[in-house]
Structure formats: structure tokens, C-alpha cells
């Protein structure tokens, strides 16, 4: 089977609103197609023709020698990535057995109102607002709004404590480092996740802090 077509998937998901996600490492296994050259590759992102490619050979040699070739450019829809620029580099990296590649990401947000898409858009909005480098994966709709509320309260706390000119993104970083990550570590060590196999550690954090933070404050 051939690699997936970005345009087909874009139409299927009605994913036209897009955001620049910057440069980050992407697992090669998640690169499933191409924007323009999907017919040239199979589903494993190998060139369909067995003709020798001087360009591919040169890139493989450069990679073996550890030369910096610059990030590839990828379009993202949900958990899948499509190559805009860098088809040869990705094919070479896969042939050499690499696990990931540095890429500049442009994410396209699906607009159809399935439950999965609503949750995905909430996650994307949370990522936009907080700019955290680590992804937080919740499985229930509206829980991201609660985390944003927590961060907003933390921002007010920092301002009241005299931290100069703190903004929402800085508050999010501090919240992640001093509140979110330590409590997630405690939840993991407690083994609580074993009792809730369908829920992520992120979900359990949201449940616990909602009842401890919000409900106890009301009482």
C-alpha cells in the first residue's frame, strides 16, 4: 500500500485551520504520508521504485557522518504527520533505523464535531495557551478548561507573592514544575493508575485536584 495523501485526510477531517507548532522531534513511525509525493512511497515510507537514488545515498552518507541537515517540514493532523519538505531525509532516516527526526510542524485542526475531535481541539487550545513542552493527555471533555482555571489561579498567586511581571505562559511553566509534575509522580508511585486502567495519570491528576482544590475550597 502507498503512503497516505495529506489532502485526502485534510478533506476527510475538514482540517483547514492551522497553527505553527515550531520545531521538535517527531517519531518516524508517526510519519505516514506526504503532501505532494505520497504516490512515490509505500506505507513504510520506502521509495516504491528500486532505482538507485544519488540524492538518497548522499543523505544516508551525511547522516552516518553526523552532519546537520536541518529540520524537515511536516504537516500534522491529529497523531499523524505528512511530509511537506524532506521526503528523502525521512526515507534515509527510516532505512538507517533511526527512531525520530527533527521537524518544523504546521498542525491542521480537525473541525468535525465528533467526541474525539472536540477533545483534540481542547487539547490543542490548552497547548496554545500554555506553551508547555510536555503534552498533557486528558480523555474527558471540559477537563482542560479546569486545568486552565488552575493555572490562572496560580498566576494570581504568583503575582500576589510579588513575582514581577509574570504572564500566563510563565505561570503555566511554574504550575507544571511545582504542582502538576510532583503530584503526578505521587499518583504514579501510589499505583492508583492500576485501579483505573482506562484513565491516564493526567486524568487522575484532574480528578484528585478538582475534589481537593475546588470542592474543599467551597466547604
Coordinates of C-alpha atoms in Angstrom, one line a residue:
X1 CA 0.0 0.0 0.0
X2 CA 1.1 3.5 -0.7
X3 CA 1.7 6.4 1.8
X4 CA -1.3 8.4 2.8
X5 CA -2.3 11.6 1.0
X6 CA -2.4 14.7 3.2
X7 CA -5.0 16.4 1.0
X8 CA -7.4 13.4 1.3
X9 CA -7.0 13.3 5.0
X10 CA -7.5 17.1 5.3
X11 CA -10.8 16.8 3.4
X12 CA -11.9 13.8 5.4
X13 CA -11.2 15.6 8.8
X14 CA -12.2 19.1 7.5
X15 CA -8.9 20.2 8.9
X16 CA -8.3 23.7 7.5
X17 CA -7.5 25.9 10.5
X18 CA -3.7 25.6 11.1
X19 CA -1.1 26.6 13.7
X20 CA 2.7 26.8 13.7
X21 CA 3.9 24.3 16.4
X22 CA 7.6 25.2 15.9
X23 CA 10.5 22.7 15.8
X24 CA 10.5 19.4 17.7
X25 CA 11.5 15.8 17.4
X26 CA 8.9 13.5 15.8
X27 CA 8.8 9.7 15.9
X28 CA 9.4 8.4 12.4
X29 CA 6.6 5.8 12.9
X30 CA 4.1 8.7 13.1
X31 CA 5.1 10.0 9.6
X32 CA 2.5 8.2 7.5
X33 CA 2.3 10.2 4.3
X34 CA 3.3 13.1 2.1
X35 CA 1.7 16.4 1.0
X36 CA 2.9 16.1 -2.7
X37 CA 4.8 12.8 -3.2
X38 CA 2.7 10.2 -1.4
X39 CA 2.5 8.1 -4.6
X40 CA 6.3 7.7 -4.7
X41 CA 6.3 5.9 -1.3
X42 CA 4.8 2.8 0.3
X43 CA 3.1 2.8 3.7
X44 CA 6.6 2.3 5.4
X45 CA 7.9 5.4 3.6
X46 CA 10.2 3.5 1.4
X47 CA 10.6 4.6 -2.3
X48 CA 8.4 2.3 -4.4
X49 CA 10.9 2.1 -7.3
X50 CA 14.1 0.2 -6.7
X51 CA 16.1 2.6 -8.9
X52 CA 19.3 3.9 -7.1
X53 CA 18.9 7.5 -6.0
X54 CA 22.1 9.5 -5.8
X55 CA 20.3 12.0 -3.5
X56 CA 19.2 9.3 -1.1
X57 CA 22.7 7.8 -1.0
X58 CA 24.2 11.2 -0.3
X59 CA 21.8 11.9 2.5
X60 CA 22.4 8.5 4.1
X61 CA 26.1 9.1 4.0
X62 CA 25.7 12.6 5.6
X63 CA 23.5 11.1 8.3
X64 CA 26.0 8.4 9.1
X65 CA 28.7 11.1 9.4
X66 CA 26.5 13.0 11.8
X67 CA 26.2 16.1 9.6
X68 CA 23.3 18.5 10.4
X69 CA 20.8 18.5 7.5
X70 CA 18.3 20.9 9.1
X71 CA 14.7 20.1 10.1
X72 CA 12.3 18.6 7.7
X73 CA 8.9 20.3 7.3
X74 CA 5.8 18.3 8.3
X75 CA 2.0 18.9 8.4
X76 CA 0.2 17.3 11.3
X77 CA -3.4 16.1 11.5
X78 CA -4.2 14.5 14.9
X79 CA -1.4 12.0 15.6
X80 CA -0.3 11.6 12.0
X81 CA 2.4 13.6 10.2
X82 CA 2.7 14.3 6.4
X83 CA 5.9 15.4 4.7
X84 CA 5.9 18.9 3.0
X85 CA 9.7 19.0 2.6
X86 CA 12.3 16.3 3.4
X87 CA 10.9 13.1 1.8
X88 CA 14.5 11.8 1.1
X89 CA 15.7 12.7 4.6
X90 CA 12.8 10.7 6.2
X91 CA 13.3 7.7 3.8
X92 CA 17.0 7.7 4.6
X93 CA 16.4 8.0 8.4
X94 CA 14.0 5.1 8.3
X95 CA 16.5 3.0 6.2
X96 CA 19.2 3.7 8.8
X97 CA 16.9 2.6 11.6
X98 CA 16.5 6.0 13.3
X99 CA 13.6 6.4 15.8
X100 CA 12.9 10.2 15.3
X101 CA 13.7 13.2 13.2
X102 CA 13.8 16.9 13.9
X103 CA 10.9 18.7 12.2
X104 CA 9.2 22.1 11.8
X105 CA 5.5 21.3 12.4
X106 CA 2.4 23.0 11.0
X107 CA -0.7 21.5 12.7
X108 CA -4.1 21.3 11.0
X109 CA -7.0 21.2 13.4
X110 CA -10.0 18.9 12.6
X111 CA -13.3 20.7 12.7
X112 CA -15.9 17.9 12.6
X113 CA -17.8 17.6 15.9
X114 CA -17.0 14.0 16.9
X115 CA -16.2 13.5 20.6
X116 CA -12.6 12.7 19.7
X117 CA -12.3 15.9 17.7
X118 CA -13.8 18.1 20.4
X119 CA -11.3 16.6 22.9
X120 CA -8.5 17.1 20.4
X121 CA -9.4 20.8 19.9
X122 CA -9.5 21.3 23.6
X123 CA -6.0 19.7 23.9
X124 CA -4.8 22.0 21.1
X125 CA -6.2 25.1 22.7
X126 CA -4.6 24.1 26.0
X127 CA -1.2 23.7 24.2
X128 CA -1.6 27.1 22.5
X129 CA -2.4 28.9 25.8
X130 CA 0.2 27.3 28.0
X131 CA 3.1 26.5 25.5
X132 CA 4.2 23.6 27.7
X133 CA 6.9 21.4 26.2
X134 CA 5.2 18.3 27.6
X135 CA 1.8 17.1 26.3
X136 CA -1.0 16.6 28.8
X137 CA -3.5 13.9 27.6
X138 CA -6.9 14.0 29.2
X139 CA -9.7 11.7 28.0
X140 CA -12.8 13.7 29.1
X141 CA -14.3 16.8 27.5
X142 CA -14.1 20.1 29.5
X143 CA -11.3 18.9 31.9
X144 CA -8.7 21.1 30.0
X145 CA -10.8 24.2 31.0
X146 CA -10.4 23.2 34.6
X147 CA -6.6 22.9 34.3
X148 CA -6.5 26.4 32.6
X149 CA -8.5 27.7 35.6
X150 CA -5.9 26.2 38.0
X151 CA -3.1 27.9 36.0
X152 CA -5.0 31.2 36.1
X153 CA -5.3 30.9 39.9
X154 CA -1.6 30.1 40.1
X155 CA -0.8 33.2 38.0
X156 CA -2.7 35.4 40.6
X157 CA -0.9 33.6 43.4
X158 CA 2.5 34.4 41.9
X159 CA 1.5 38.0 41.3
X160 CA 0.3 38.3 44.9
X161 CA 3.6 36.8 46.1
X162 CA 5.4 39.6 44.3
X163 CA 6.8 37.8 41.3
X164 CA 7.5 40.6 38.8
X165 CA 5.5 40.7 35.5
X166 CA 4.5 37.1 35.4
X167 CA 2.3 36.2 32.5
X168 CA 0.1 33.2 31.8
X169 CA 2.7 31.1 30.0
X170 CA 5.3 31.7 32.8
X171 CA 2.6 30.7 35.4
X172 CA 1.9 27.6 33.4
X173 CA 5.6 26.6 33.5
X174 CA 5.7 27.2 37.2
X175 CA 2.4 25.3 37.8
X176 CA 3.8 22.4 35.8
X177 CA 7.1 22.3 37.7
X178 CA 5.8 22.9 41.3
X179 CA 2.3 21.5 41.3
X180 CA 1.4 19.3 38.4
X181 CA 4.6 17.2 37.9
X182 CA 5.2 16.4 41.7
X183 CA 1.6 15.3 42.2
X184 CA 1.7 13.1 39.0
X185 CA 4.8 11.5 40.4
X186 CA 3.0 10.7 43.7
X187 CA 0.0 9.3 41.7
X188 CA 2.3 7.0 39.7
X189 CA 4.1 5.7 42.7
X190 CA 0.9 5.1 44.6
X191 CA -0.2 2.5 41.9
X192 CA -3.6 4.3 41.7
X193 CA -3.5 4.0 37.9
X194 CA -3.8 0.2 38.2
X195 CA -7.3 0.7 39.6
X196 CA -8.3 2.9 36.7
X197 CA -6.8 1.2 33.6
X198 CA -9.0 3.3 31.2
X199 CA -7.7 6.6 32.6
X200 CA -4.4 8.4 32.2
X201 CA -2.3 9.7 35.0
X202 CA -3.3 13.2 33.7
X203 CA -7.0 12.2 34.2
X204 CA -6.3 11.1 37.8
X205 CA -4.5 14.4 38.5
X206 CA -7.5 16.3 37.2
X207 CA -10.0 14.3 39.3
X208 CA -7.9 14.5 42.5
X209 CA -7.1 18.2 42.3
X210 CA -10.7 19.0 41.3
X211 CA -12.1 17.4 44.5
X212 CA -9.2 18.5 46.8
X213 CA -8.8 22.0 45.4
X214 CA -12.3 23.1 44.3
X215 CA -14.7 21.3 46.5
X216 CA -12.7 21.7 49.7
X217 CA -12.4 25.4 49.0
X218 CA -16.2 25.7 48.7
X219 CA -16.7 23.9 52.0

